[in-house]
Tab-separated table of C-alpha atoms in Angstrom:
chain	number	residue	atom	x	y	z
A	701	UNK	CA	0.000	0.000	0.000
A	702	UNK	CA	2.997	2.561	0.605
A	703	UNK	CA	4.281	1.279	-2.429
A	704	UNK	CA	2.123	1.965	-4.305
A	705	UNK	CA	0.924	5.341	-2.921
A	706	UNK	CA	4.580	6.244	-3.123
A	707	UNK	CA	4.228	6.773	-7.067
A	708	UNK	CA	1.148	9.298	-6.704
A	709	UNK	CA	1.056	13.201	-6.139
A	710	UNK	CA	0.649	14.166	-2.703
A	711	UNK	CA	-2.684	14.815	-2.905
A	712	UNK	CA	-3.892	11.404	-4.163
A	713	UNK	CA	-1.626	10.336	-0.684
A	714	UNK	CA	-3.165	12.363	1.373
A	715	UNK	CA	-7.209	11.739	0.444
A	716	UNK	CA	-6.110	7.954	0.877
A	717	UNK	CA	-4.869	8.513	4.071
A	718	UNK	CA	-7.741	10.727	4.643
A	719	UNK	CA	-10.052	7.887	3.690
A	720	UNK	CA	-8.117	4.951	5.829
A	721	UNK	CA	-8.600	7.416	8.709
A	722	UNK	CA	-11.875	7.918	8.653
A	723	UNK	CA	-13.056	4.078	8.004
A	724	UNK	CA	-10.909	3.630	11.603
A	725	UNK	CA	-13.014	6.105	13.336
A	726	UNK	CA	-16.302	5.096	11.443
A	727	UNK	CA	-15.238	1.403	12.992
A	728	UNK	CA	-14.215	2.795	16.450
A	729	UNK	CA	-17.302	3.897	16.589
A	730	UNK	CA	-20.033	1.220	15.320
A	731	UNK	CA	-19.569	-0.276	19.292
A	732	UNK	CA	-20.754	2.638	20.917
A	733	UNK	CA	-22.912	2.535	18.298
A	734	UNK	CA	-24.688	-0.382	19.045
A	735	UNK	CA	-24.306	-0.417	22.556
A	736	UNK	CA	-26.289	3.172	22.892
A	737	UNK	CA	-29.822	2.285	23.065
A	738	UNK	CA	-29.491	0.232	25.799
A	739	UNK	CA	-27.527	3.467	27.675
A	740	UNK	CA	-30.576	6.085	26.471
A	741	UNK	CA	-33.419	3.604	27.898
A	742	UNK	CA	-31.017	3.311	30.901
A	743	UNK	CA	-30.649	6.828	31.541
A	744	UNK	CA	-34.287	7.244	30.559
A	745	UNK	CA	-36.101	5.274	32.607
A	746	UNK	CA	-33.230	4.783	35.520
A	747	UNK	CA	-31.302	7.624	35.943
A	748	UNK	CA	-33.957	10.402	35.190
A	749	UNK	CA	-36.127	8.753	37.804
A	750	UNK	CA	-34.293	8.648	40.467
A	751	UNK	CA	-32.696	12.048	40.071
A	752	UNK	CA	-36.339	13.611	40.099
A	753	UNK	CA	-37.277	11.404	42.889
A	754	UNK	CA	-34.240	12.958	45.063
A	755	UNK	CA	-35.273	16.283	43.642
A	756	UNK	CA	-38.903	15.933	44.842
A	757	UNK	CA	-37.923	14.297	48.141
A	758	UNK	CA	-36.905	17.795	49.016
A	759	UNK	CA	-40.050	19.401	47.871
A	760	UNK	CA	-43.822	19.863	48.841
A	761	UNK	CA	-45.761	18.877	46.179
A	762	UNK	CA	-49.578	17.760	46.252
A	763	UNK	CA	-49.433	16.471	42.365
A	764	UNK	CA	-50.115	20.364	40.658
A	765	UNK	CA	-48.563	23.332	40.754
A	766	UNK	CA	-45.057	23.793	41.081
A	767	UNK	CA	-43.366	22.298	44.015
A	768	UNK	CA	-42.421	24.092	47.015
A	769	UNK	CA	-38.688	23.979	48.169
A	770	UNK	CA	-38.825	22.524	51.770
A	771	UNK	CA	-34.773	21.085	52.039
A	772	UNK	CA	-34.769	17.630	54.450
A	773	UNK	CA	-37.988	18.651	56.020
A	774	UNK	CA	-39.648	15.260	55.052
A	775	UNK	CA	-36.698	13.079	55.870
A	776	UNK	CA	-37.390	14.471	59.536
A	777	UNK	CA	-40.372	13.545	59.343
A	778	UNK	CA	-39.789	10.226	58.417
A	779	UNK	CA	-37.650	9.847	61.205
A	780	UNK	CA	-40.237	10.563	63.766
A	781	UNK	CA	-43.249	9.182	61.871
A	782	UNK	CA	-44.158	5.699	63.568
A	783	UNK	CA	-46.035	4.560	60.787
A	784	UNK	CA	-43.110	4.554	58.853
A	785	UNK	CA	-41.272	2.791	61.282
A	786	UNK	CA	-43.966	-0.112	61.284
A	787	UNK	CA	-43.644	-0.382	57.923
A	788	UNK	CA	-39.735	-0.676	58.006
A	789	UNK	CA	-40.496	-3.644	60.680
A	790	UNK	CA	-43.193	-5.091	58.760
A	791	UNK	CA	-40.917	-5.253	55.350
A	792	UNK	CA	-37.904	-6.588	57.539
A	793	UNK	CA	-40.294	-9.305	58.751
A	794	UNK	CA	-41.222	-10.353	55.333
A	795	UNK	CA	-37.405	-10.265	53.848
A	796	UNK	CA	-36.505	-12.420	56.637
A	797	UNK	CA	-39.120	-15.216	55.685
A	798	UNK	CA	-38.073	-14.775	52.593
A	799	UNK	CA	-34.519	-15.285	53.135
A	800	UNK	CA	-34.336	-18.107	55.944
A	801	UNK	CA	-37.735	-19.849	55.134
A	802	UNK	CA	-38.437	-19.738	51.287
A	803	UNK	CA	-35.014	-19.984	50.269
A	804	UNK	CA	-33.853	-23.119	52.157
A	805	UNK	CA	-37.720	-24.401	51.431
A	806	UNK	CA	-37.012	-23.923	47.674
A	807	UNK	CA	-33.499	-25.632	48.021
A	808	UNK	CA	-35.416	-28.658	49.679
A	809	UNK	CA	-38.071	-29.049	47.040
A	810	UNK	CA	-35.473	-28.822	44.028
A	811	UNK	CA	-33.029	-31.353	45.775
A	812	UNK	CA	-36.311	-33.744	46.104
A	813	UNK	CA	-36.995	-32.982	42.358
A	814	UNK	CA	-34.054	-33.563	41.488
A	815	UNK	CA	-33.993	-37.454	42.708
A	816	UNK	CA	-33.491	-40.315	40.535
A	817	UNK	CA	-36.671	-42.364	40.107
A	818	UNK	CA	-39.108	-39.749	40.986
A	819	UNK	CA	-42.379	-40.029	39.062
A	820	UNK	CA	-43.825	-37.674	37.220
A	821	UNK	CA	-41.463	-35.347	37.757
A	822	UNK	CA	-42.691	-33.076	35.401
A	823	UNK	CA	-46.323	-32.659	37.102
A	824	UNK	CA	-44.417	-31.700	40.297
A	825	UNK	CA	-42.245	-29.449	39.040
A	826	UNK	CA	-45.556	-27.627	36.505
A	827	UNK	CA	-47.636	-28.017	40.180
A	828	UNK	CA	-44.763	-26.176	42.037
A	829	UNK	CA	-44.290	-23.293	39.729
A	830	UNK	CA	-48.383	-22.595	38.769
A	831	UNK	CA	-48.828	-19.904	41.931
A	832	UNK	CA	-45.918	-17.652	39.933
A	833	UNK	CA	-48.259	-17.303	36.942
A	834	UNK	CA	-51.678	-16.974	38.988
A	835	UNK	CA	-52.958	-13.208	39.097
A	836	UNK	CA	-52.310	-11.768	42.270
A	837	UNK	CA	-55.835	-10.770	42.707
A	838	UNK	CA	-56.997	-14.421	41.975
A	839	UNK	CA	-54.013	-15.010	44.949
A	840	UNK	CA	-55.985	-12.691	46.958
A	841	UNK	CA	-59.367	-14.326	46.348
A	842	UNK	CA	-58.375	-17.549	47.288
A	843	UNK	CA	-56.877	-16.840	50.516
A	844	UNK	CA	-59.082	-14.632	51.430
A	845	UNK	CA	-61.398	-17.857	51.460
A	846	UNK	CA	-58.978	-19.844	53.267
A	847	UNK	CA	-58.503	-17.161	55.485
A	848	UNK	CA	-62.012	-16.638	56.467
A	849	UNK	CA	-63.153	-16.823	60.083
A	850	UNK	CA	-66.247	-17.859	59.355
A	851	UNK	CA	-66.125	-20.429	56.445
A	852	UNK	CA	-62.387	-20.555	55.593
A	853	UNK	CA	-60.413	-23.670	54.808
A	854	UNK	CA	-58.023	-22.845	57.816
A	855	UNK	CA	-60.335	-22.752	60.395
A	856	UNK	CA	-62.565	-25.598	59.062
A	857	UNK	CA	-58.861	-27.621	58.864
A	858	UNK	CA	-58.411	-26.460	62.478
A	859	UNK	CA	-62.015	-27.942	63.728
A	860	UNK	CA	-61.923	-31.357	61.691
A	861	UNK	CA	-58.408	-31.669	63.429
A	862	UNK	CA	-57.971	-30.250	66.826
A	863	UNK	CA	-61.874	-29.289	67.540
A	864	UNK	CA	-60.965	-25.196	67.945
A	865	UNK	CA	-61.945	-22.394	64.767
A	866	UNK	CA	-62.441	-19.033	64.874
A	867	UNK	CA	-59.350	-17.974	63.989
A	868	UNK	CA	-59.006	-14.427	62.753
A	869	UNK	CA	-56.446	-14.939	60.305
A	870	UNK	CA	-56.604	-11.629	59.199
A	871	UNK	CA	-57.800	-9.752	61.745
A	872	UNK	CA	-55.299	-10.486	64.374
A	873	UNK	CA	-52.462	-8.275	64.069
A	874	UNK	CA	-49.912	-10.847	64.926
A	875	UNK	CA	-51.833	-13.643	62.890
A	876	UNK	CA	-52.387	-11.645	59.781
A	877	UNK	CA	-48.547	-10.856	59.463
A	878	UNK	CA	-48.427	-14.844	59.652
A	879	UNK	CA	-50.456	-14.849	56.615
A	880	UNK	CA	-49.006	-12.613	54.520
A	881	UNK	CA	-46.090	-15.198	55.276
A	882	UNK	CA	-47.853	-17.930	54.461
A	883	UNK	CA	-48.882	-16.384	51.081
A	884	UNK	CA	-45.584	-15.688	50.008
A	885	UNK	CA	-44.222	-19.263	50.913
A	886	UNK	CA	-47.233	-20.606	48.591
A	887	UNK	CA	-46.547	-18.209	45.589
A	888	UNK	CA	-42.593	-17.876	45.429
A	889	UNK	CA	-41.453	-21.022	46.706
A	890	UNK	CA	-41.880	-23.139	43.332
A	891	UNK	CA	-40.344	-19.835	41.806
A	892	UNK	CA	-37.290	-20.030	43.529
A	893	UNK	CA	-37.493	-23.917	43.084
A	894	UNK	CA	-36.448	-23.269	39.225
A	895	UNK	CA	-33.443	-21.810	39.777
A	896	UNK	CA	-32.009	-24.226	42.263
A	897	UNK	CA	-33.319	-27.404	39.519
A	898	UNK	CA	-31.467	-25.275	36.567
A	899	UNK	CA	-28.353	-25.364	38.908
A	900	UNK	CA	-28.484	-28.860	40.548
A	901	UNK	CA	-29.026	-30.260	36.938
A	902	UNK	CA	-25.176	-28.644	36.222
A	903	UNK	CA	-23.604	-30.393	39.009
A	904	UNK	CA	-21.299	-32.839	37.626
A	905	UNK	CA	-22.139	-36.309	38.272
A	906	UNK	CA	-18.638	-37.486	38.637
A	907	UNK	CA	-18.965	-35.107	42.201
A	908	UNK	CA	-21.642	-37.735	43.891
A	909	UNK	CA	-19.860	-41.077	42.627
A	910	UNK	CA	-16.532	-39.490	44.187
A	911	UNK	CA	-18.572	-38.465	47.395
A	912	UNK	CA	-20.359	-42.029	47.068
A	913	UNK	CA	-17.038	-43.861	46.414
A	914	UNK	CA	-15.766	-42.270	49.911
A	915	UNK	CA	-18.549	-43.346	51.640
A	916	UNK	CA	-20.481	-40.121	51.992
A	917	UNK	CA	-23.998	-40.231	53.325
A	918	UNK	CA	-26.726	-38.034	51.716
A	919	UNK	CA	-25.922	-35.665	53.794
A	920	UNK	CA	-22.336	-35.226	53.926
A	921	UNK	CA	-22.718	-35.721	49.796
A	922	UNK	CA	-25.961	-32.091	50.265
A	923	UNK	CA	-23.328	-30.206	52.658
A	924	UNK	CA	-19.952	-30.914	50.902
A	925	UNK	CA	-20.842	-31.635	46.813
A	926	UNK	CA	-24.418	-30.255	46.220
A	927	UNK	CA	-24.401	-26.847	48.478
A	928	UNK	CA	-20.859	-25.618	47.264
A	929	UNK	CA	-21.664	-26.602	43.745
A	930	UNK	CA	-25.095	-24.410	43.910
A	931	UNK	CA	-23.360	-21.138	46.005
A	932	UNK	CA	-23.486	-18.794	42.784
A	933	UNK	CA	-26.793	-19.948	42.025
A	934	UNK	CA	-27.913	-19.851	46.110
A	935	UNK	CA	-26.504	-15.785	46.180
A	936	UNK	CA	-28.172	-14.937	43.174
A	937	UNK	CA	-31.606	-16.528	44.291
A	938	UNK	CA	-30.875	-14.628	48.323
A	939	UNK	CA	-30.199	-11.063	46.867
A	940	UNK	CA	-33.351	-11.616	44.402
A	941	UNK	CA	-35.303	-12.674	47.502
A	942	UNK	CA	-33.963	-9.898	49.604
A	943	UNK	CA	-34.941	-6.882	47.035
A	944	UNK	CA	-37.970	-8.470	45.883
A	945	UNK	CA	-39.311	-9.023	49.809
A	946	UNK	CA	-38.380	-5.805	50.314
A	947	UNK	CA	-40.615	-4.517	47.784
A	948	UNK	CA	-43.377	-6.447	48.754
A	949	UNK	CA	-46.970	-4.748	47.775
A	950	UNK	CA	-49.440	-7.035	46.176
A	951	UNK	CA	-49.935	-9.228	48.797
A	952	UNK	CA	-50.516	-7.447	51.990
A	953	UNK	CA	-52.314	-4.839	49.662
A	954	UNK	CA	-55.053	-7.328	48.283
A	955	UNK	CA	-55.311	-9.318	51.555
A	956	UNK	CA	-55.230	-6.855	54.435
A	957	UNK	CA	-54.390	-3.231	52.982
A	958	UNK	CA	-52.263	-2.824	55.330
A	959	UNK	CA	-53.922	-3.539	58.043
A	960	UNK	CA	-54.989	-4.542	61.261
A	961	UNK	CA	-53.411	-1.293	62.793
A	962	UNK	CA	-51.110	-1.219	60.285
A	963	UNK	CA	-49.672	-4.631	61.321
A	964	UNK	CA	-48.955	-5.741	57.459
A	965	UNK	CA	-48.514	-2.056	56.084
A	966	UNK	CA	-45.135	-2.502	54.518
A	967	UNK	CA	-42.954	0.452	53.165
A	968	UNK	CA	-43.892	0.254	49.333
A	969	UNK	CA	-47.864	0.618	50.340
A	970	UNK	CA	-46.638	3.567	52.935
A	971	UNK	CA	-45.091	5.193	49.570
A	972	UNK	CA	-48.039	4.472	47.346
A	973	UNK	CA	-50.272	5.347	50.683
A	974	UNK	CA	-48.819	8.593	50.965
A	975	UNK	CA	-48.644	9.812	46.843
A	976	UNK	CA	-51.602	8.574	45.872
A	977	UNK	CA	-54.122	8.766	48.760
A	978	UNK	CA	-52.976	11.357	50.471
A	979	UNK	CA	-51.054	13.575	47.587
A	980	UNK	CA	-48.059	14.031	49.618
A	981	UNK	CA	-45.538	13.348	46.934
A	982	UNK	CA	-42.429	14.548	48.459
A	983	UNK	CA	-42.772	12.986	51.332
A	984	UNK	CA	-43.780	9.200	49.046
A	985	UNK	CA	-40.403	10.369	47.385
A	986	UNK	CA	-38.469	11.001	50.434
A	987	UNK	CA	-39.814	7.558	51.676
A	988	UNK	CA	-38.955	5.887	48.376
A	989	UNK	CA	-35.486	7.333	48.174
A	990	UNK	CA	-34.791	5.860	52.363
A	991	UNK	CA	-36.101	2.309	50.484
A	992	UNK	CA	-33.602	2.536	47.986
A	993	UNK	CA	-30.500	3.716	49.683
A	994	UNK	CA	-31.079	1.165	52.668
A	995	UNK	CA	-32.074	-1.950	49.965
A	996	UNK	CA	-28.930	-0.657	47.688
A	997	UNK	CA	-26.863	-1.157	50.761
A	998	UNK	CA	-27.920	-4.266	52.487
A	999	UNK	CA	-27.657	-5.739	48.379
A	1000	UNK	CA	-24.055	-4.518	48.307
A	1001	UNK	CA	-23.326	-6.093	52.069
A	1002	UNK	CA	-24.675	-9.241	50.548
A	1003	UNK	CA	-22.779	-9.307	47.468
A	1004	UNK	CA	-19.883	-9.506	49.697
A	1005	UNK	CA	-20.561	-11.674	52.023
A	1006	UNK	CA	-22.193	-14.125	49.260
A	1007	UNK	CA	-18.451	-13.483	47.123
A	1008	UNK	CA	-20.833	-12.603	43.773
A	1009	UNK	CA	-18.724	-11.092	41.621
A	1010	UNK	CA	-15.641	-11.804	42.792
A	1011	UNK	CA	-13.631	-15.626	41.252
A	1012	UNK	CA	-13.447	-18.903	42.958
């Protein structure tokens, strides 16, 4: 190519040159290229959100008109507001079960699955993972039936076996954060049970004939082969529990709304409580951006402790 150019006039040199410089920077750039829609929805519909929600956090705003500067007068409030507390107890409550009970639970079921010899595995594993695809107000329905304390299934359960009803499931403070507990375990568990069947179904078989070869018992073979082999799939399924619990609506929403006294209320129905029933957006902002710092944070503290991210 230098060659060749080295026989032409300058100029013919210089437009070639001219030309192989801008097909490099016409290729430097098709990446960024590509890449950029993803970065505009990004910024769109992440970025520009959160930035006005910090920006109306520190404003009075009743949804028209033009906000009224009022600095970290609603994160005071939060602080001293007790049904905002509740709800911060109520939402740990419900990440908790969903950590240390449907996790593990899920981690059962899929082991059990996941056995030689089972029959029909197929029906179990469709029966397990039908509550993810019911609508949450058919969820609602139906457990508001079981939950009756008249005619529900629990309470008629509780006569046939032990001679005692009346239960008020939901009416009880105590016993209606119960249910909400119960509801989650019945919808998420078969959720969670899919990702811990995708992983157990990577475990390399050569893993159990070595345990079984050593002797192992099942569950020296669950503890040392099957629960190491399954840690990036067990972090991923704990921090999706953790922010997803921690954004819990729908179901204390349908069931209780919140209630009795605010037993159930949990902080994304305080948010959507305070915007949109009592038009006290700032302050649903303010509340909002407290959920997301302190979720953001306890994610990252997980990350770490769980080693995603980082190589085995």
């Amino acid at each position: 190519m230098t060659t060749a150019l080295a026989g032409q006039n300058p100029s013919t040199r210089d437009r070639a040159g001219e030309t192989d410089t801008a097909r490099r920077r016409k290729q430097s750039w098709a990446p960024y290229l590509f890449i950029s829609p993803f970065y505009l929805l990004y910024v769109l519909f992440m970025l520009v959100p959160v930035v006005v929600s910090l920006w109306l956090s520190l404003t009075e705003w009743v949804g028209l008109g033009t906000p009224h500067w009022v600095g970290l007068r609603n994160y005071r409030l939060l602080a001293t507001d007790i049904s905002f507390h509740r709800a911060l107890g109520n939402t740990a409550v419900f990440v908790l079960v969903a950590v240390c009970v449907v996790v593990p639970l899920a981690l059962l079921i899929a082991q059990a699955l996941n056995t030689r010899g089972l029959r029909v595995r197929d029906l179990w594993r469709t029966a397990y993972f039908v509550p993810v695809v019911v609508s949450p107000i058919l969820v609602a329905l139906i457990f508001g039936l079981v939950f009756d304390r008249q005619f529900g299934l629990a309470n008629s359960v509780l006569r046939a076996l032990f001679g005692t009803g009346g239960v008020d499931w939901l009416g009880d403070p105590s016993l209606a954060k119960v249910s909400i507990a119960l509801v989650m375990l019945w919808r998420w568990t078969g959720y969670l049970t899919v990702f811990f069947l995708a992983g157990l179904q990577n475990v390399p078989r050569e893993l159990y004939e070595s345990a079984s070869l050593d002797g192992a018992g099942r569950l020296r073979t669950f503890t040392n082969v099957t629960l190491p082999a399954l840690k990036p799939v067990t972090a991923f399924v704990v921090v999706t529990s953790f922010i997803g619990a921690a954004q819990i609506f729908e179901e204390p929403y349908l069931l209780t709304g919140g209630g009795p006294a605010e037993s159930t209320l949990s902080v994304t129905m305080f948010i959507y409580r305070a915007a949109f029933q009592r038009q006290q957006f700032g302050y649903a902002a303010a509340a909002a951006v407290v959920l997301f710092v302190v979720v953001f944070g306890l994610s990252q503290l997980v990350n770490r402790l769980l080693g995603i991210g980082r190589a085995s």
